[in-house]
PDB file of C-alpha atoms in Angstrom:
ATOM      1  CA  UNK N1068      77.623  45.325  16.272  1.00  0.00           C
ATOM      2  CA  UNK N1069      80.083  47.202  14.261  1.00  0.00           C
ATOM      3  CA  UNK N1070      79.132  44.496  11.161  1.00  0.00           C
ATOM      4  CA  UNK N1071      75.608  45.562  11.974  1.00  0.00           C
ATOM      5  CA  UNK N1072      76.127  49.357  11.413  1.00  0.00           C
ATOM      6  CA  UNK N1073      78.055  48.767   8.124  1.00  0.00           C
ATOM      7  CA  UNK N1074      75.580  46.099   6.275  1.00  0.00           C
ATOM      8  CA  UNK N1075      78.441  43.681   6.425  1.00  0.00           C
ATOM      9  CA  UNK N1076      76.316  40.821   8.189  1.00  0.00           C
ATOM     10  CA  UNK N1077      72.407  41.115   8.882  1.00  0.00           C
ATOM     11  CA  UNK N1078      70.785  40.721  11.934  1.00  0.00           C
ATOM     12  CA  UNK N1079      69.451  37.509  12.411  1.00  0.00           C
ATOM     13  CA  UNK N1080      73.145  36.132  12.037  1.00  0.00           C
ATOM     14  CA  UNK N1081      74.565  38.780  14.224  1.00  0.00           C
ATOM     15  CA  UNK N1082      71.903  37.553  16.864  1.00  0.00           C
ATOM     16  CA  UNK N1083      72.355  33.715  16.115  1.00  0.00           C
ATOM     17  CA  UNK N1084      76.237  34.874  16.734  1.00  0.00           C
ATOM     18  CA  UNK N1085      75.550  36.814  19.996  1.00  0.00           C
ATOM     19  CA  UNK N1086      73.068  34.982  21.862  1.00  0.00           C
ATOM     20  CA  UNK N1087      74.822  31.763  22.487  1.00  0.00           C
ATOM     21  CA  UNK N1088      77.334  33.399  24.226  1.00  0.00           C
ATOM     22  CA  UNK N1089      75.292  35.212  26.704  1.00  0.00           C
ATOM     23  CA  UNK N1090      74.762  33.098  29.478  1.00  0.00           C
ATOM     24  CA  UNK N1091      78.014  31.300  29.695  1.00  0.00           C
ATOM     25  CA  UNK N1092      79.437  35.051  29.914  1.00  0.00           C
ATOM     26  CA  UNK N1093      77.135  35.226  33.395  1.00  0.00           C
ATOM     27  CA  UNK N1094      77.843  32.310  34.296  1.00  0.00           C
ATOM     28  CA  UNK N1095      81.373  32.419  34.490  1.00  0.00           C
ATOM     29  CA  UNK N1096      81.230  35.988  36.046  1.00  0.00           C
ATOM     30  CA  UNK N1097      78.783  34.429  39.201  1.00  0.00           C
ATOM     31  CA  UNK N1098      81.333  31.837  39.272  1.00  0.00           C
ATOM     32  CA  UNK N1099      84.316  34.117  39.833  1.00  0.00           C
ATOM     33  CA  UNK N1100      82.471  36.426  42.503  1.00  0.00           C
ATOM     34  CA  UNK N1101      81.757  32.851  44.030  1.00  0.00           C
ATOM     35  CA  UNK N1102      84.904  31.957  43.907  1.00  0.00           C
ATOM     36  CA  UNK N1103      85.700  35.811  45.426  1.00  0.00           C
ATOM     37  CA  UNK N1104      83.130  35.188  48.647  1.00  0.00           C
ATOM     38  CA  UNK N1105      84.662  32.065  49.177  1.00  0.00           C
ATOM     39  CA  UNK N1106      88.527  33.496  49.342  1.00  0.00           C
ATOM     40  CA  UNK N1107      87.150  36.257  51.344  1.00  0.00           C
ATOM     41  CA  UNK N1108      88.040  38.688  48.436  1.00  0.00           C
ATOM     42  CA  UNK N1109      84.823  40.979  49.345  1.00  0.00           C
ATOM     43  CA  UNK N1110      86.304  44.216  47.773  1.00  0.00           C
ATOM     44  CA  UNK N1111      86.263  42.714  44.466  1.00  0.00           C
ATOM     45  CA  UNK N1112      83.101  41.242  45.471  1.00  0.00           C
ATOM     46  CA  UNK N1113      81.885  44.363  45.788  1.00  0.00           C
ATOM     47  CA  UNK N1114      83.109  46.012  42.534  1.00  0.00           C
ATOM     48  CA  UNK N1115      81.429  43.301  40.359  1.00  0.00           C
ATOM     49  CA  UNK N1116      78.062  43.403  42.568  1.00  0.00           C
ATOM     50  CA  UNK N1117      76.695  46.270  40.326  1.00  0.00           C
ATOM     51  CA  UNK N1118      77.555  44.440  37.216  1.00  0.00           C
ATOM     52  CA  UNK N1119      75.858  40.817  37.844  1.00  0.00           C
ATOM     53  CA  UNK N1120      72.835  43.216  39.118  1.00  0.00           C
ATOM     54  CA  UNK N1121      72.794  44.824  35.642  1.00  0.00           C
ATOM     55  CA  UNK N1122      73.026  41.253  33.773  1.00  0.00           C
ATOM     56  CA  UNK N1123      70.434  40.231  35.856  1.00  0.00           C
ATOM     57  CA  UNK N1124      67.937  42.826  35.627  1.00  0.00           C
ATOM     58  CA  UNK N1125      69.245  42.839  31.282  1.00  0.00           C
ATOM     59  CA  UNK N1126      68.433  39.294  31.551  1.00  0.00           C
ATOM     60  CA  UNK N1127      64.458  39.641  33.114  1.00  0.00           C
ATOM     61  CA  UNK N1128      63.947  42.242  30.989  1.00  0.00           C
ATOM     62  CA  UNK N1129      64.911  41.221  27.729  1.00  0.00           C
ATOM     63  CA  UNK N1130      62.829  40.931  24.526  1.00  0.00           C
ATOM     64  CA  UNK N1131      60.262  37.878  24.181  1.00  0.00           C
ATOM     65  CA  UNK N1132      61.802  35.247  22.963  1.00  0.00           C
ATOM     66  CA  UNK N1133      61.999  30.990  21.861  1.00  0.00           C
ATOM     67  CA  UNK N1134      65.493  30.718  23.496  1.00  0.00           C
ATOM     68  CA  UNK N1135      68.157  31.672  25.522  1.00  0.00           C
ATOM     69  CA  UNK N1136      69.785  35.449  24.792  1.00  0.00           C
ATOM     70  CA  UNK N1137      69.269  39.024  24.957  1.00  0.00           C
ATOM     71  CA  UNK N1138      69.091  40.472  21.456  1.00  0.00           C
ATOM     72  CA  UNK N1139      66.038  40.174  18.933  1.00  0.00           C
ATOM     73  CA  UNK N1140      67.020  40.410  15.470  1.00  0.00           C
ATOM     74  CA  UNK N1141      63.584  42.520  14.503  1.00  0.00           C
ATOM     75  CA  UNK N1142      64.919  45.239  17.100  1.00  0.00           C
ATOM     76  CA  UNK N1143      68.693  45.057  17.165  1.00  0.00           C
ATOM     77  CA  UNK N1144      68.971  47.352  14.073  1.00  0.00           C
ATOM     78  CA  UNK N1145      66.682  50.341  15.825  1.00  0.00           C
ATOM     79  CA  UNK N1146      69.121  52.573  15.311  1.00  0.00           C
ATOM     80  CA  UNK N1147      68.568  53.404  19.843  1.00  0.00           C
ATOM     81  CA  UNK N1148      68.990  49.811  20.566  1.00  0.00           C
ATOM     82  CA  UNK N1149      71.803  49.362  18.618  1.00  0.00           C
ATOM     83  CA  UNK N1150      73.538  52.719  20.222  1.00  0.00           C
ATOM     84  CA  UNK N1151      72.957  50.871  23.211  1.00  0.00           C
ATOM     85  CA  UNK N1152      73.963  47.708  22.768  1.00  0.00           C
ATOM     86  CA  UNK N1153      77.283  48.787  21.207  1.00  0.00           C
ATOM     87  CA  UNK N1154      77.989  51.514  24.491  1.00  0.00           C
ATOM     88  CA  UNK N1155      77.351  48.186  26.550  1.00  0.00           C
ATOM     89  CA  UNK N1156      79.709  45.995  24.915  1.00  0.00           C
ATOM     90  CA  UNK N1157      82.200  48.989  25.192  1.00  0.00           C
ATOM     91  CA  UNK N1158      81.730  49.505  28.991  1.00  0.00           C
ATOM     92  CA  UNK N1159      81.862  45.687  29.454  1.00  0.00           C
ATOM     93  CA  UNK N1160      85.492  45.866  27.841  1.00  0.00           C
ATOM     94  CA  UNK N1161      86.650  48.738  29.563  1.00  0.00           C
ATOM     95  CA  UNK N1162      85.108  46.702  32.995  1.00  0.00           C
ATOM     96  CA  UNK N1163      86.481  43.743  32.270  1.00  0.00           C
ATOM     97  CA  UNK N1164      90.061  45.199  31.175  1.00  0.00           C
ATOM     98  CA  UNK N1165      89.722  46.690  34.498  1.00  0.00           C
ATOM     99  CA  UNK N1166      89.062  43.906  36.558  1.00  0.00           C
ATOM    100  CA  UNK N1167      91.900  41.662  33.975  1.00  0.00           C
ATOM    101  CA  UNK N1168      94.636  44.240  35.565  1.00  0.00           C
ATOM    102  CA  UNK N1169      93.244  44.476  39.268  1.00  0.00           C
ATOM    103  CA  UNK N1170      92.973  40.897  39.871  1.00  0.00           C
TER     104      UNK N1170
END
């Protein structure tokens, strides 16, 4: 998103970058809090509940469009949505950098 912000790569790449990567990033999150019920691990079940509820509700509520993915390259560069978008890649990090060290 930072390439956004600075005119160093326009939207509709940044988007054809992006959205291919956002369902195996759920999908391999599920799979490790599946992997976390089955071990009995339900504390760090528990600390990644909140964040597959947030991809899911992300998911349902996302922008219309012909495939897979959550950003729309005709809204990304709102300057709100892109605000947002970059605060939730940097709260992913810090909760995944998190969860790297506790595991």
């Amino acid at each position: 998103f930072d390439e956004l912000k600075t005119d160093y790569k326009n939207p509709i790449d940044q988007c054809n970058t992006l959205n291919p990567l956002v369902l195996p990033e759920y999908g391999v999150h599920v799979f490790f809090n599946i992997l976390f019920l089955f071990a009995g691990q339900f504390g760090s079940l528990m600390f990644n509940v909140p964040l597959i509820a947030y991809h899911v509700h992300r998911y349902m509520t996302r922008p219309v469009m012909s495939g897979p993915g959550l950003y729309d390259p005709t809204t990304v560069m709102n300057a709100d949505n892109l605000t947002k978008c970059m605060r939730e890649g940097w709260i992913k990090l810090a909760f995944y950098l998190i969860s790297f060290f506790y595991y």
